Amino acid sequence: AELALALIDSRKHAASLTETGERLRSLLARAPNHPMLNFRMGTFMGGVGRFREAVRYLGRSLALDPLTVLNTALYADQLLCSGRTDDALAFIKAAGGYEGFKQTYTGLVMFLMAGDYRQAREGFTNLGPNDVFVSQGVVAIPSIKVDSLTTRRLGDLMVRLIDAAESGNSDSDSELASDLIEAADEGLIAHFYVAQLLAAAGWQNAALDLAMQRIAEGDTLVRESGILLRPAFSQARQDPGIMAYFKEAGQLEYWLQTGSWPDYCSDPGLPYHCEAAAFAQR
């Protein structure tokens, strides 16, 4: 019950990220082996860019409750976000989910970032747009043909996205970003995925604007995922001006209050100091 109240207060903006984190830690101190508490602490850590800590909590949640699919999926996802791509893929393969993973939006983001357009096409275009459908925001391949305007439209959008990313010229398809956002507005694909796909394919500004618009509109998935801290936005984070977005999203105040900076700030190649950039933005 206390966990539910903490989550409700956070989502209603009645509690800051700092207070939410403190409440989660207090609950975990009392019930360290509660799988849902570990899961929620893991997702919270991911939301503030502490992906290595997120992996630890989600790994514990998975160990405590290995039969819950979401524990498996989020553990693999946070491994990817923490930069442990090889470990994530090994885990997914061991779980027997690699073929399915290649046909998810998360898999497509990863292939686009790696410049592996062959894998991207195998997962989304060689199978044909009639084979693609959406289940709970994730692309999957059904065992029977699904021929509809929705599947054909999504298939066409994925083809255009991969083509534009491979060309290295975001101007090659000037309508793609708006068409993807329109599909999301109609409920065909989650905005959470559209923002990452746009970022991975080279539309960083459009992706940033979409993410911030969704945060302002109360999109829980976008807000709580720490979307701008995920791998697709690594290029945007090279600019210290990204702190303005983190301020609007609420993470900046959390980092300043707790002194717990996101993982990316420890990158020796980062061209600015996170704490100095945060104070300047504050």
CSV table of C-alpha atoms in Angstrom, one decimal:
chain,number,residue,atom,x,y,z
A,1,ALA,CA,0.0,0.0,0.0
A,2,GLU,CA,2.8,2.4,0.8
A,3,LEU,CA,4.5,1.6,-2.5
A,4,ALA,CA,1.2,2.3,-4.3
A,5,LEU,CA,0.9,5.7,-2.5
A,6,ALA,CA,4.5,6.6,-3.4
A,7,LEU,CA,3.9,5.8,-7.1
A,8,ILE,CA,0.7,7.8,-7.1
A,9,ASP,CA,2.3,10.8,-5.5
A,10,SER,CA,5.2,10.7,-7.9
A,11,ARG,CA,2.9,10.4,-11.0
A,12,LYS,CA,0.7,13.3,-9.7
A,13,HIS,CA,3.8,15.4,-9.2
A,14,ALA,CA,2.8,15.6,-5.5
A,15,ALA,CA,6.3,14.2,-4.6
A,16,SER,CA,9.6,15.1,-6.1
A,17,LEU,CA,12.0,12.5,-7.5
A,18,THR,CA,14.2,12.9,-4.4
A,19,GLU,CA,11.3,12.2,-2.1
A,20,THR,CA,10.1,9.3,-4.2
A,21,GLY,CA,13.6,7.8,-4.1
A,22,GLU,CA,13.8,8.2,-0.3
A,23,ARG,CA,10.4,6.5,0.2
A,24,LEU,CA,11.4,3.6,-2.1
A,25,ARG,CA,14.7,3.1,-0.2
A,26,SER,CA,12.9,3.2,3.2
A,27,LEU,CA,10.5,0.5,2.0
A,28,LEU,CA,13.3,-1.6,0.7
A,29,ALA,CA,15.1,-1.4,4.1
A,30,ARG,CA,12.0,-2.9,5.6
A,31,ALA,CA,11.4,-5.5,2.9
A,32,PRO,CA,14.6,-6.1,1.0
A,33,ASN,CA,13.4,-9.3,-0.6
A,34,HIS,CA,10.1,-7.9,-2.0
A,35,PRO,CA,10.3,-8.5,-5.8
A,36,MET,CA,8.0,-5.6,-6.6
A,37,LEU,CA,9.9,-3.1,-4.5
A,38,ASN,CA,13.2,-4.2,-6.1
A,39,PHE,CA,11.5,-3.9,-9.5
A,40,ARG,CA,10.2,-0.4,-8.8
A,41,MET,CA,13.5,0.8,-7.4
A,42,GLY,CA,15.2,-0.6,-10.5
A,43,THR,CA,12.8,1.3,-12.8
A,44,PHE,CA,13.3,4.5,-10.7
A,45,MET,CA,17.1,4.2,-11.0
A,46,GLY,CA,16.7,3.9,-14.7
A,47,GLY,CA,14.5,6.9,-14.8
A,48,VAL,CA,17.3,9.1,-13.3
A,49,GLY,CA,20.0,7.6,-15.5
A,50,ARG,CA,21.6,5.3,-12.9
A,51,PHE,CA,21.4,2.2,-15.2
A,52,ARG,CA,24.1,0.2,-13.5
A,53,GLU,CA,22.1,0.4,-10.2
A,54,ALA,CA,18.9,-0.3,-12.1
A,55,VAL,CA,20.5,-3.6,-13.4
A,56,ARG,CA,21.3,-4.6,-9.8
A,57,TYR,CA,17.8,-4.0,-8.5
A,58,LEU,CA,16.0,-5.5,-11.5
A,59,GLY,CA,18.4,-8.5,-11.4
A,60,ARG,CA,17.4,-9.1,-7.8
A,61,SER,CA,13.7,-8.7,-8.7
A,62,LEU,CA,14.2,-11.3,-11.5
A,63,ALA,CA,16.0,-13.7,-9.1
A,64,LEU,CA,13.1,-13.4,-6.6
A,65,ASP,CA,10.4,-13.7,-9.2
A,66,PRO,CA,11.8,-15.4,-12.4
A,67,LEU,CA,8.4,-16.2,-13.8
A,68,THR,CA,7.2,-12.6,-14.3
A,69,VAL,CA,7.9,-11.7,-17.9
A,70,LEU,CA,8.2,-8.0,-17.2
A,71,ASN,CA,11.1,-8.7,-14.8
A,72,THR,CA,13.0,-10.5,-17.6
A,73,ALA,CA,12.2,-7.8,-20.2
A,74,LEU,CA,13.2,-4.8,-18.0
A,75,TYR,CA,16.4,-6.5,-16.8
A,76,ALA,CA,17.5,-7.0,-20.5
A,77,ASP,CA,16.4,-3.5,-21.3
A,78,GLN,CA,18.5,-1.9,-18.5
A,79,LEU,CA,21.5,-4.0,-19.5
A,80,LEU,CA,21.3,-2.4,-22.9
A,81,CYS,CA,20.9,1.1,-21.3
A,82,SER,CA,23.9,0.5,-19.1
A,83,GLY,CA,26.1,-0.2,-22.2
A,84,ARG,CA,26.3,-3.9,-21.6
A,85,THR,CA,25.0,-4.8,-25.0
A,86,ASP,CA,26.9,-8.1,-25.3
A,87,ASP,CA,25.6,-9.2,-21.9
A,88,ALA,CA,22.0,-8.1,-22.8
A,89,LEU,CA,22.1,-10.1,-26.0
A,90,ALA,CA,23.6,-13.1,-24.3
A,91,PHE,CA,20.8,-13.0,-21.7
A,92,ILE,CA,18.1,-12.6,-24.3
A,93,LYS,CA,19.5,-15.5,-26.3
A,94,ALA,CA,19.7,-17.7,-23.2
A,95,ALA,CA,16.1,-16.9,-22.5
A,96,GLY,CA,15.1,-18.0,-26.0
A,97,GLY,CA,13.9,-14.5,-27.0
A,98,TYR,CA,16.4,-13.3,-29.5
A,99,GLU,CA,14.4,-13.9,-32.7
A,100,GLY,CA,11.5,-12.0,-31.1
A,101,PHE,CA,13.8,-9.3,-29.8
A,102,LYS,CA,15.0,-8.5,-33.3
A,103,GLN,CA,11.4,-7.7,-34.2
A,104,THR,CA,10.9,-5.2,-31.4
A,105,TYR,CA,11.2,-1.5,-31.5
A,106,THR,CA,14.0,-1.7,-28.9
A,107,GLY,CA,15.9,-4.1,-31.1
A,108,LEU,CA,15.4,-1.8,-34.1
A,109,VAL,CA,16.8,1.2,-32.1
A,110,MET,CA,19.8,-0.9,-31.2
A,111,PHE,CA,20.5,-2.0,-34.8
A,112,LEU,CA,20.1,1.6,-36.1
A,113,MET,CA,22.6,2.9,-33.6
A,114,ALA,CA,25.0,0.1,-34.5
A,115,GLY,CA,24.6,0.8,-38.2
A,116,ASP,CA,23.5,-2.8,-38.7
A,117,TYR,CA,20.9,-2.1,-41.4
A,118,ARG,CA,20.9,-5.7,-42.6
A,119,GLN,CA,19.6,-6.9,-39.2
A,120,ALA,CA,17.1,-4.0,-39.1
A,121,ARG,CA,15.8,-5.1,-42.5
A,122,GLU,CA,15.6,-8.7,-41.6
A,123,GLY,CA,13.5,-7.9,-38.5
A,124,PHE,CA,11.2,-5.5,-40.1
A,125,THR,CA,11.1,-5.4,-43.9
A,126,ASN,CA,12.2,-8.7,-45.4
A,127,LEU,CA,9.3,-10.3,-43.7
A,128,GLY,CA,6.9,-7.9,-45.4
A,129,PRO,CA,4.7,-5.3,-43.8
A,130,ASN,CA,1.7,-7.6,-43.7
A,131,ASP,CA,3.6,-9.7,-41.0
A,132,VAL,CA,4.0,-6.8,-38.6
A,133,PHE,CA,1.5,-6.0,-35.9
A,134,VAL,CA,1.6,-4.2,-32.6
A,135,SER,CA,1.0,-5.8,-29.2
A,136,GLN,CA,1.2,-3.6,-26.1
A,137,GLY,CA,3.5,-1.2,-27.9
A,138,VAL,CA,5.9,-3.8,-29.1
A,139,VAL,CA,6.3,-5.0,-32.7
A,140,ALA,CA,6.0,-8.8,-33.0
A,141,ILE,CA,5.6,-11.3,-35.8
A,142,PRO,CA,2.4,-13.4,-35.6
A,143,SER,CA,2.2,-17.0,-36.9
A,144,ILE,CA,-0.5,-16.1,-39.4
A,145,LYS,CA,-0.7,-13.3,-42.0
A,146,VAL,CA,-2.3,-10.1,-40.7
A,147,ASP,CA,-3.2,-7.9,-43.6
A,148,SER,CA,-4.6,-4.6,-42.6
A,149,LEU,CA,-4.1,-0.9,-43.3
A,150,THR,CA,-2.5,-0.6,-39.9
A,151,THR,CA,0.2,-3.2,-40.5
A,152,ARG,CA,0.9,-2.0,-44.0
A,153,ARG,CA,1.2,1.6,-42.7
A,154,LEU,CA,3.6,0.6,-39.9
A,155,GLY,CA,5.6,-1.6,-42.3
A,156,ASP,CA,6.0,1.3,-44.7
A,157,LEU,CA,7.1,3.6,-41.9
A,158,MET,CA,9.8,1.2,-40.7
A,159,VAL,CA,11.1,0.8,-44.3
A,160,ARG,CA,11.3,4.6,-44.7
A,161,LEU,CA,13.0,4.9,-41.3
A,162,ILE,CA,15.7,2.3,-42.1
A,163,ASP,CA,16.3,3.8,-45.5
A,164,ALA,CA,16.7,7.3,-44.1
A,165,ALA,CA,19.0,6.2,-41.3
A,166,GLU,CA,21.2,4.3,-43.8
A,167,SER,CA,21.4,7.2,-46.1
A,168,GLY,CA,22.7,9.4,-43.3
A,169,ASN,CA,20.6,12.2,-44.5
A,170,SER,CA,17.6,13.1,-42.4
A,171,ASP,CA,16.4,15.4,-45.2
A,172,SER,CA,16.0,12.5,-47.6
A,173,ASP,CA,12.5,11.9,-46.2
A,174,SER,CA,11.3,15.3,-44.8
A,175,GLU,CA,7.8,14.0,-43.9
A,176,LEU,CA,8.9,10.8,-42.0
A,177,ALA,CA,9.2,12.4,-38.5
A,178,SER,CA,5.7,14.0,-38.7
A,179,ASP,CA,4.3,10.7,-40.2
A,180,LEU,CA,5.7,8.7,-37.3
A,181,ILE,CA,4.4,11.1,-34.7
A,182,GLU,CA,1.0,11.1,-36.4
A,183,ALA,CA,0.9,7.3,-36.2
A,184,ALA,CA,1.7,7.6,-32.5
A,185,ASP,CA,-1.0,10.2,-32.0
A,186,GLU,CA,-3.4,7.7,-33.5
A,187,GLY,CA,-2.3,5.0,-31.1
A,188,LEU,CA,-0.6,2.8,-33.6
A,189,ILE,CA,2.8,3.0,-31.9
A,190,ALA,CA,3.9,4.4,-28.5
A,191,HIS,CA,5.4,7.9,-28.5
A,192,PHE,CA,8.1,6.4,-26.3
A,193,TYR,CA,9.4,4.3,-29.2
A,194,VAL,CA,8.9,7.0,-31.8
A,195,ALA,CA,11.2,9.4,-29.9
A,196,GLN,CA,13.9,6.8,-29.7
A,197,LEU,CA,13.6,5.7,-33.3
A,198,LEU,CA,13.8,9.3,-34.5
A,199,ALA,CA,16.9,9.9,-32.3
A,200,ALA,CA,18.6,6.7,-33.5
A,201,ALA,CA,17.9,7.6,-37.1
A,202,GLY,CA,19.3,11.1,-36.9
A,203,TRP,CA,16.3,13.3,-36.1
A,204,GLN,CA,17.7,14.4,-32.7
A,205,ASN,CA,15.9,17.7,-32.5
A,206,ALA,CA,12.5,16.3,-33.5
A,207,ALA,CA,13.1,13.4,-31.0
A,208,LEU,CA,13.9,15.8,-28.1
A,209,ASP,CA,10.9,18.0,-28.9
A,210,LEU,CA,8.6,15.0,-28.9
A,211,ALA,CA,10.0,13.6,-25.7
A,212,MET,CA,9.5,17.0,-23.9
A,213,GLN,CA,6.1,17.5,-25.3
A,214,ARG,CA,5.0,14.1,-24.0
A,215,ILE,CA,6.5,14.8,-20.6
A,216,ALA,CA,4.6,18.0,-20.4
A,217,GLU,CA,1.4,16.2,-21.4
A,218,GLY,CA,1.9,13.7,-18.6
A,219,ASP,CA,3.0,10.6,-20.6
A,220,THR,CA,3.9,8.3,-17.7
A,221,LEU,CA,6.1,6.0,-19.8
A,222,VAL,CA,8.1,8.8,-21.3
A,223,ARG,CA,8.5,10.7,-18.0
A,224,GLU,CA,9.4,7.7,-15.8
A,225,SER,CA,11.7,6.0,-18.3
A,226,GLY,CA,14.3,8.8,-18.3
A,227,ILE,CA,14.1,8.6,-22.0
A,228,LEU,CA,16.7,11.3,-22.7
A,229,LEU,CA,19.2,9.3,-20.8
A,230,ARG,CA,18.7,6.2,-22.9
A,231,PRO,CA,21.3,5.2,-25.6
A,232,ALA,CA,19.4,6.7,-28.5
A,233,PHE,CA,20.0,10.2,-27.2
A,234,SER,CA,23.7,9.8,-26.6
A,235,GLN,CA,24.5,12.4,-29.4
A,236,ALA,CA,22.1,15.0,-27.9
A,237,ARG,CA,23.8,14.5,-24.5
A,238,GLN,CA,27.1,15.8,-25.9
A,239,ASP,CA,25.7,19.3,-25.7
A,240,PRO,CA,25.5,20.8,-22.2
A,241,GLY,CA,22.3,22.4,-23.2
A,242,ILE,CA,20.6,19.1,-22.6
A,243,MET,CA,20.5,20.1,-19.0
A,244,ALA,CA,17.6,22.4,-19.9
A,245,TYR,CA,15.6,19.4,-20.9
A,246,PHE,CA,16.6,17.5,-17.7
A,247,LYS,CA,15.4,20.5,-15.7
A,248,GLU,CA,12.0,20.3,-17.3
A,249,ALA,CA,11.8,16.6,-16.8
A,250,GLY,CA,12.7,16.8,-13.1
A,251,GLN,CA,16.0,14.8,-13.1
A,252,LEU,CA,18.3,17.8,-12.7
A,253,GLU,CA,16.9,18.8,-9.3
A,254,TYR,CA,17.2,15.2,-8.2
A,255,TRP,CA,20.9,15.0,-9.2
A,256,LEU,CA,21.7,18.3,-7.5
A,257,GLN,CA,19.9,17.3,-4.2
A,258,THR,CA,21.3,13.8,-4.0
A,259,GLY,CA,24.7,14.2,-5.6
A,260,SER,CA,23.9,11.0,-7.5
A,261,TRP,CA,24.7,11.8,-11.1
A,262,PRO,CA,23.6,9.7,-14.1
A,263,ASP,CA,26.0,7.1,-15.5
A,264,TYR,CA,26.7,9.1,-18.7
A,265,CYS,CA,28.4,11.8,-16.6
A,266,SER,CA,31.3,9.5,-15.8
A,267,ASP,CA,32.2,9.1,-19.5
A,268,PRO,CA,35.7,10.6,-19.8
A,269,GLY,CA,35.0,11.7,-23.3
A,270,LEU,CA,32.1,13.9,-22.3
A,271,PRO,CA,32.9,17.5,-23.3
A,272,TYR,CA,31.5,19.2,-20.2
A,273,HIS,CA,31.2,18.6,-16.4
A,274,CYS,CA,27.7,17.6,-15.5
A,275,GLU,CA,27.6,19.3,-12.1
A,276,ALA,CA,28.8,22.6,-13.5
A,277,ALA,CA,26.4,22.4,-16.4
A,278,ALA,CA,23.5,21.6,-14.0
A,279,PHE,CA,24.3,24.5,-11.7
A,280,ALA,CA,24.5,26.9,-14.7
A,281,GLN,CA,21.1,25.7,-15.9
A,282,ARG,CA,19.5,25.8,-12.4
